[in-house]
Amino acid sequence: MKMESDNIIDVFLHPKSVAVIGASKKLTKGGFRIATNLITNNFRGKVHFINPNA
């Protein structure tokens, strides 16, 4: 399957889902800030929170 360049760019700029690697409940951690930004900016896709220590 070959995708046109416009479709490839669209896939990266408008994802249907994202994974937050290193998601954390600690306010000072980058994973917390990324997760918070996705939620507060109304990301409409599915979000997978990944933390191997949880």
XYZ file of N, CA and C in Angstrom:
162
model
N 0.851 -1.174 0.000
C 0.000 0.000 0.000
C 0.896 1.236 0.000
N 0.723 2.088 -0.977
C 1.521 3.301 -1.074
C 0.640 4.495 -0.719
N 1.121 5.319 0.214
C 0.365 6.501 0.616
C 0.944 7.725 -0.069
N 0.081 8.635 -0.451
C 0.546 9.901 -1.008
C 1.124 10.742 0.117
N 2.029 11.661 -0.223
C 2.703 12.456 0.804
C 1.727 13.278 1.633
N 0.644 13.783 1.048
C -0.350 14.538 1.819
C -0.995 13.657 2.880
N -1.259 12.401 2.542
C -1.858 11.487 3.510
C -0.898 11.169 4.642
N 0.368 11.014 4.330
C 1.365 10.722 5.356
C 1.460 11.884 6.338
N 1.510 13.086 5.833
C 1.577 14.273 6.693
C 0.332 14.364 7.560
N -0.826 14.104 6.987
C -2.083 14.166 7.729
C -2.097 13.150 8.870
N -1.567 11.966 8.629
C -1.511 10.930 9.668
C -0.684 11.413 10.860
N 0.418 12.092 10.612
C 1.266 12.572 11.698
C 0.701 13.810 12.390
N 0.030 14.674 11.661
C -0.503 15.900 12.254
C -1.862 15.717 12.907
N -2.590 14.675 12.520
C -3.938 14.434 13.051
C -4.092 12.960 13.419
N -3.360 12.509 14.444
C -3.413 11.087 14.796
C -4.755 10.697 15.404
N -5.125 9.430 15.220
C -6.350 8.897 15.819
C -6.098 8.436 17.247
N -4.841 8.154 17.565
C -4.478 7.752 18.920
C -3.014 8.103 19.169
N -2.680 8.249 20.453
C -1.300 8.518 20.856
C -0.987 7.705 22.110
N 0.287 7.460 22.341
C 0.741 6.794 23.561
C 1.641 7.759 24.321
N 1.357 7.924 25.603
C 2.197 8.756 26.464
C 3.110 7.805 27.236
N 4.341 7.677 26.764
C 5.310 6.785 27.397
C 5.888 7.494 28.616
N 5.800 6.862 29.765
C 6.286 7.478 30.995
C 5.239 8.343 31.663
N 3.963 8.051 31.416
C 2.880 8.801 32.060
C 3.061 8.735 33.573
N 2.750 9.832 34.241
C 2.993 9.907 35.674
C 1.921 10.738 36.358
N 1.716 10.466 37.650
C 0.814 11.276 38.471
C 1.574 12.414 39.152
N 2.897 12.436 38.980
C 3.723 13.471 39.605
C 3.721 14.726 38.734
N 3.346 15.846 39.337
C 3.203 17.110 38.609
C 4.472 17.572 37.911
N 5.625 17.198 38.430
C 6.893 17.687 37.878
C 7.417 16.853 36.715
N 6.777 15.762 36.413
C 7.257 14.859 35.361
C 6.715 15.250 33.990
N 7.529 15.044 32.971
C 7.132 15.367 31.601
C 5.922 14.585 31.141
N 5.835 13.317 31.542
C 4.690 12.496 31.157
C 3.382 13.052 31.683
N 3.411 13.635 32.869
C 2.217 14.267 33.437
C 1.819 15.482 32.611
N 2.805 16.297 32.257
C 2.513 17.515 31.487
C 1.969 17.188 30.101
N 2.528 16.179 29.459
C 2.041 15.784 28.133
C 0.605 15.290 28.229
N 0.330 14.416 29.198
C -1.022 13.889 29.372
C -2.010 15.012 29.671
N -1.620 15.933 30.534
C -2.488 17.062 30.878
C -2.776 17.924 29.655
N -1.760 18.194 28.844
C -1.965 18.994 27.632
C -2.913 18.314 26.654
N -2.787 17.015 26.490
C -3.696 16.297 25.592
C -5.136 16.423 26.072
N -5.340 16.270 27.374
C -6.691 16.318 27.932
C -7.250 17.735 27.895
N -6.481 18.719 28.338
C -7.000 20.090 28.406
C -7.180 20.728 27.031
N -6.467 20.215 26.026
C -6.619 20.750 24.672
C -7.549 19.904 23.813
N -8.357 19.072 24.486
C -9.433 18.308 23.842
C -8.970 17.407 22.705
N -7.875 16.682 22.921
C -7.485 15.684 21.931
C -8.607 14.661 21.850
N -9.133 14.452 20.660
C -10.325 13.618 20.495
C -10.022 12.149 20.226
N -8.755 11.831 20.049
C -8.384 10.446 19.788
C -8.220 9.658 21.078
N -7.837 8.421 20.923
C -7.604 7.557 22.070
C -6.200 7.819 22.606
N -6.089 7.885 23.934
C -4.798 8.115 24.581
C -4.443 6.873 25.399
N -3.256 6.325 25.163
C -2.759 5.170 25.906
C -1.683 5.674 26.862
N -1.919 5.535 28.157
C -0.949 5.960 29.160
C -0.072 4.761 29.510
N 1.240 4.903 29.307
C 2.163 3.793 29.506
C 3.190 4.161 30.566
N 3.253 3.329 31.598
C 4.251 3.505 32.643
C 4.640 2.115 33.148
N 5.866 1.691 32.873
C 6.277 0.347 33.278
C 6.364 0.162 34.793
N 6.374 1.254 35.552
C 6.469 1.159 37.009
C 5.117 1.201 37.701
N 4.053 1.314 36.945
C 2.715 1.416 37.558
C 2.176 0.051 37.909
